């Protein structure tokens, strides 16, 4: 397949970095980071709670949301499969985390806070961190999006979640991790400290934005349950092995190079299924059996990292 010429036309196309958001660094030459208690690995678990509107039209979306409607309206089959996550699946995930004594950074669409306020209360009563995940999964922005449309969506999502949660909400995950050229600048305007959109290092990365820095936080793509289940078609045993292998590699590296970050995302409509929740728990139990694990949230992680920059 030949790419159109326009695909290679973008700002800052030149040798070296193709953007001015962050500089190159070699993580194995980075100053050693020390986590509390001299832990080797900071573990962040990220339950993901999403709302897929019944009337979302994939034919009109440049970037299609995985899990979105695929059949002519009304696509009740897909809609109810995703809605299972907010009605049942997410509470299984919460139960596992609570039983294991783990904190969480919960990425949640703002429309979920409107439609299911009880769910958000279950997050805040546990003193878990709320991460803004846009308005809903039909609001996916990209390089051709109008800046004012994206600004309005970010403003609305943060206003809803900040008011409903009572938290400052300083973390962001774009629907489908899709950004425009303006996203980081818009996030910095809205007092966002970090984003999960950039699949980069195993430590936070300071990125340049219009009104200050926004940090790119580790959010492991290859062990994302959406990737593992839908793209890789992994069995439960293979999924557990993948998580544990990824963790062990970072745990071993940390002994020589300093603290690392391992993240586990848990989409409510995937990991929350009755046939998958036990594998999620088993992987966490194996990881927690290692010495030198610091279960934390993104906010606390970033505080600790910034203090050592």
XYZ file of C-alpha atoms in Angstrom:
309
model
C 0.000 0.000 0.000
C 1.389 3.408 -1.026
C 0.886 6.233 1.439
C -0.475 9.525 0.082
C 2.079 12.337 -0.011
C 0.020 14.319 2.507
C 0.799 11.660 5.128
C 4.405 12.871 5.192
C 3.569 16.569 5.332
C 3.456 17.875 8.889
C 5.032 20.573 11.042
C 8.665 20.074 12.088
C 9.363 17.297 9.564
C 13.151 17.133 9.736
C 16.003 14.893 10.889
C 15.732 14.100 14.593
C 12.537 14.457 16.620
C 9.464 15.225 14.525
C 7.932 17.358 17.263
C 9.006 19.762 19.995
C 7.101 18.161 22.867
C 10.043 16.394 24.529
C 13.728 15.701 23.963
C 15.319 12.340 23.343
C 16.622 10.469 26.380
C 18.150 7.055 27.030
C 16.315 5.598 30.016
C 19.271 3.370 30.867
C 21.439 6.465 31.344
C 18.790 8.367 33.297
C 19.480 9.447 36.867
C 18.282 6.709 39.202
C 14.814 7.303 40.614
C 14.097 6.148 44.165
C 10.570 5.120 45.147
C 9.265 5.123 48.742
C 10.686 2.282 50.808
C 13.365 1.766 48.138
C 10.775 -0.084 46.053
C 11.922 -1.242 42.650
C 8.655 -0.879 40.763
C 5.744 1.513 41.173
C 2.537 -0.354 40.304
C -0.406 1.656 38.985
C -3.695 -0.124 38.249
C -6.012 1.774 35.905
C -9.651 0.651 35.742
C -11.160 2.182 32.588
C -14.862 3.084 32.573
C -16.376 4.167 29.263
C -19.726 5.140 27.758
C -20.468 4.279 24.130
C -23.567 6.236 22.989
C -26.125 4.180 21.125
C -26.319 6.820 18.380
C -22.576 7.049 17.678
C -21.978 6.644 13.953
C -18.623 5.004 13.092
C -18.993 6.054 9.451
C -18.649 9.679 10.558
C -15.636 9.081 12.818
C -12.117 9.565 11.447
C -10.726 7.631 14.421
C -13.143 4.848 15.322
C -13.502 3.886 18.962
C -12.711 0.232 19.634
C -15.874 -1.184 21.153
C -18.107 1.363 19.456
C -21.289 0.710 17.523
C -20.746 -1.264 14.301
C -24.252 -2.136 13.108
C -27.046 0.096 11.823
C -28.898 1.985 14.546
C -29.996 0.767 17.025
C -27.005 -1.514 17.689
C -28.258 -2.975 20.962
C -25.886 -5.937 20.760
C -22.735 -3.814 20.952
C -24.330 -1.215 23.207
C -25.346 -3.662 25.911
C -22.037 -5.527 25.709
C -20.206 -2.282 26.557
C -22.831 -1.145 29.058
C -22.220 -4.380 30.977
C -18.964 -2.818 32.091
C -20.603 0.056 33.954
C -23.399 -2.101 35.383
C -21.490 -5.217 36.451
C -17.895 -5.564 35.301
C -16.406 -2.528 37.002
C -17.619 -3.662 40.424
C -15.804 -6.988 40.025
C -12.616 -5.065 39.305
C -13.176 -2.791 42.303
C -13.737 -5.817 44.543
C -10.443 -7.437 43.507
C -8.506 -4.228 44.116
C -10.148 -3.671 47.481
C -9.476 -7.246 48.618
C -5.812 -6.920 47.638
C -5.520 -3.530 49.322
C -4.578 -1.723 46.118
C -5.191 1.921 45.222
C -6.308 2.841 41.717
C -6.291 5.643 39.178
C -9.719 5.276 37.566
C -10.037 6.644 34.011
C -13.679 7.527 33.496
C -15.758 9.180 30.772
C -17.534 12.237 32.152
C -20.878 10.993 30.811
C -20.572 8.002 33.141
C -20.535 10.397 36.096
C -23.811 11.840 34.791
C -25.460 8.528 33.997
C -24.153 6.496 36.950
C -23.276 8.827 39.843
C -23.194 5.855 42.222
C -20.270 4.419 40.285
C -18.214 7.574 40.751
C -19.108 7.594 44.447
C -17.641 4.088 44.707
C -14.366 5.538 43.425
C -14.257 8.584 45.679
C -15.321 6.789 48.872
C -12.251 4.582 48.484
C -10.072 7.699 48.053
C -8.988 6.512 44.627
C -7.823 8.956 41.973
C -10.145 10.096 39.176
C -8.536 10.455 35.739
C -10.596 12.320 33.128
C -11.257 10.171 30.046
C -13.034 12.745 27.887
C -16.799 13.092 27.564
C -17.629 9.737 25.972
C -16.262 7.390 23.331
C -17.923 9.240 20.457
C -15.810 12.344 21.155
C -12.497 11.312 19.581
C -10.217 14.136 18.431
C -7.375 13.996 15.905
C -5.157 16.088 13.656
C -8.051 17.448 11.600
C -10.295 18.364 14.539
C -11.301 21.972 15.157
C -9.440 23.352 18.172
C -12.532 25.036 19.606
C -14.512 21.799 19.433
C -11.786 19.983 21.332
C -11.433 22.794 23.863
C -15.182 22.705 24.522
C -15.138 18.925 25.057
C -12.183 19.107 27.460
C -13.802 21.963 29.382
C -17.107 20.107 29.688
C -15.528 16.799 30.714
C -13.353 18.336 33.414
C -16.168 20.505 34.766
C -18.416 17.455 35.136
C -15.806 15.236 36.774
C -14.361 17.893 39.067
C -17.761 18.846 40.381
C -19.046 15.284 40.723
C -15.904 13.857 42.348
C -14.828 16.780 44.495
C -11.276 16.150 43.266
C -9.035 18.542 41.364
C -8.745 15.924 38.555
C -5.309 16.628 37.089
C -4.882 13.508 34.930
C -6.184 12.904 31.395
C -6.691 9.979 29.031
C -8.108 10.921 25.630
C -10.735 8.598 24.164
C -8.767 6.096 22.050
C -5.591 7.905 23.216
C -6.133 10.108 20.164
C -4.787 13.660 20.214
C -4.686 16.637 17.890
C -1.706 18.960 17.536
C -3.358 21.209 20.148
C -4.323 18.641 22.802
C -1.348 19.095 25.136
C -1.701 22.879 25.014
C -5.414 22.649 25.767
C -4.768 20.278 28.664
C -2.190 22.623 30.162
C -4.717 25.469 29.937
C -7.086 23.339 32.030
C -4.557 22.598 34.824
C -3.868 19.017 33.736
C -0.564 17.712 35.122
C -0.277 14.471 33.171
C -1.673 12.475 30.282
C -1.781 8.758 29.454
C -1.973 9.317 25.694
C 1.702 8.911 24.826
C 3.070 5.363 24.873
C 6.576 6.299 25.883
C 9.081 5.509 28.654
C 8.843 3.407 31.822
C 9.150 6.653 33.802
C 7.285 9.977 33.497
C 8.398 12.277 30.672
C 8.189 16.053 30.931
C 6.513 17.402 27.795
C 6.314 20.979 26.591
C 2.929 22.691 26.472
C 1.782 26.260 25.927
C 1.288 27.218 29.575
C 3.702 24.839 31.267
C 4.668 21.197 31.380
C 2.348 18.223 30.985
C 3.895 14.871 31.874
C 3.528 11.806 29.720
C 2.951 8.913 32.108
C 3.638 5.231 31.484
C 0.501 3.451 30.245
C 1.692 0.132 28.867
C 0.099 -0.577 25.489
C 1.202 -4.159 24.882
C -0.305 -5.383 28.162
C -3.457 -3.303 27.788
C -6.350 -5.742 28.117
C -8.033 -4.298 25.040
C -4.923 -5.046 23.011
C -4.359 -8.443 24.618
C -7.909 -9.734 24.235
C -9.175 -8.112 21.043
C -5.970 -7.838 18.997
C -3.709 -10.598 20.310
C -6.538 -13.031 21.199
C -4.652 -14.175 24.277
C -6.014 -16.893 26.528
C -6.358 -16.087 30.215
C -3.160 -17.993 31.003
C -1.262 -16.151 28.275
C -2.627 -12.827 29.523
C -1.356 -13.542 33.043
C 2.016 -14.621 31.652
C 2.258 -11.442 29.586
C 1.582 -9.210 32.598
C 3.985 -11.062 34.870
C 6.758 -11.197 32.255
C 6.457 -7.461 31.648
C 6.582 -6.715 35.354
C 9.544 -9.031 36.014
C 11.616 -7.391 33.273
C 11.132 -3.960 34.859
C 11.698 -5.378 38.354
C 15.035 -6.830 37.250
C 16.113 -3.660 35.429
C 15.242 -1.528 38.444
C 17.857 -3.344 40.510
C 20.558 -1.785 38.323
C 19.004 1.332 36.836
C 16.643 2.654 39.512
C 12.886 2.733 39.951
C 10.518 1.826 37.139
C 6.747 2.057 36.568
C 4.459 -0.829 35.606
C 0.832 -0.179 34.739
C -2.138 -2.486 34.298
C -5.271 -1.219 32.579
C -8.561 -2.983 33.196
C -11.420 -2.076 30.869
C -14.664 -2.699 32.701
C -16.365 -4.427 29.744
C -13.385 -6.754 29.154
C -11.554 -7.569 32.374
C -14.813 -7.306 34.309
C -16.271 -10.331 32.506
C -16.795 -13.406 34.727
C -14.416 -15.500 32.603
C -11.551 -12.973 32.883
C -11.664 -11.498 36.369
C -9.844 -14.448 37.975
C -6.898 -14.016 35.583
C -6.689 -10.338 36.510
C -6.552 -11.240 40.185
C -4.001 -14.008 39.633
C -1.626 -11.674 37.801
C -1.847 -9.086 40.571
C -1.203 -11.683 43.266
C 1.932 -12.912 41.488
C 3.209 -9.366 41.009
C 2.546 -8.449 44.641
C 4.440 -11.540 45.816
C 7.666 -9.851 44.694
C 9.506 -7.647 47.197
C 9.938 -3.986 46.356
C 6.542 -3.178 44.826
C 4.977 0.219 45.529
C 1.232 0.219 44.718
C 0.306 3.827 44.041
C -1.675 6.275 41.915
C -0.461 8.440 39.067
C -0.776 11.603 41.132
C 1.365 10.287 43.996
C 3.814 8.802 41.505
C 4.265 12.129 39.740
C 4.737 13.982 43.037
C 7.549 11.598 43.966
C 9.164 11.782 40.538
C 9.060 15.576 40.316
C 10.721 15.883 43.715
C 13.766 14.097 42.238
C 14.048 15.889 38.888
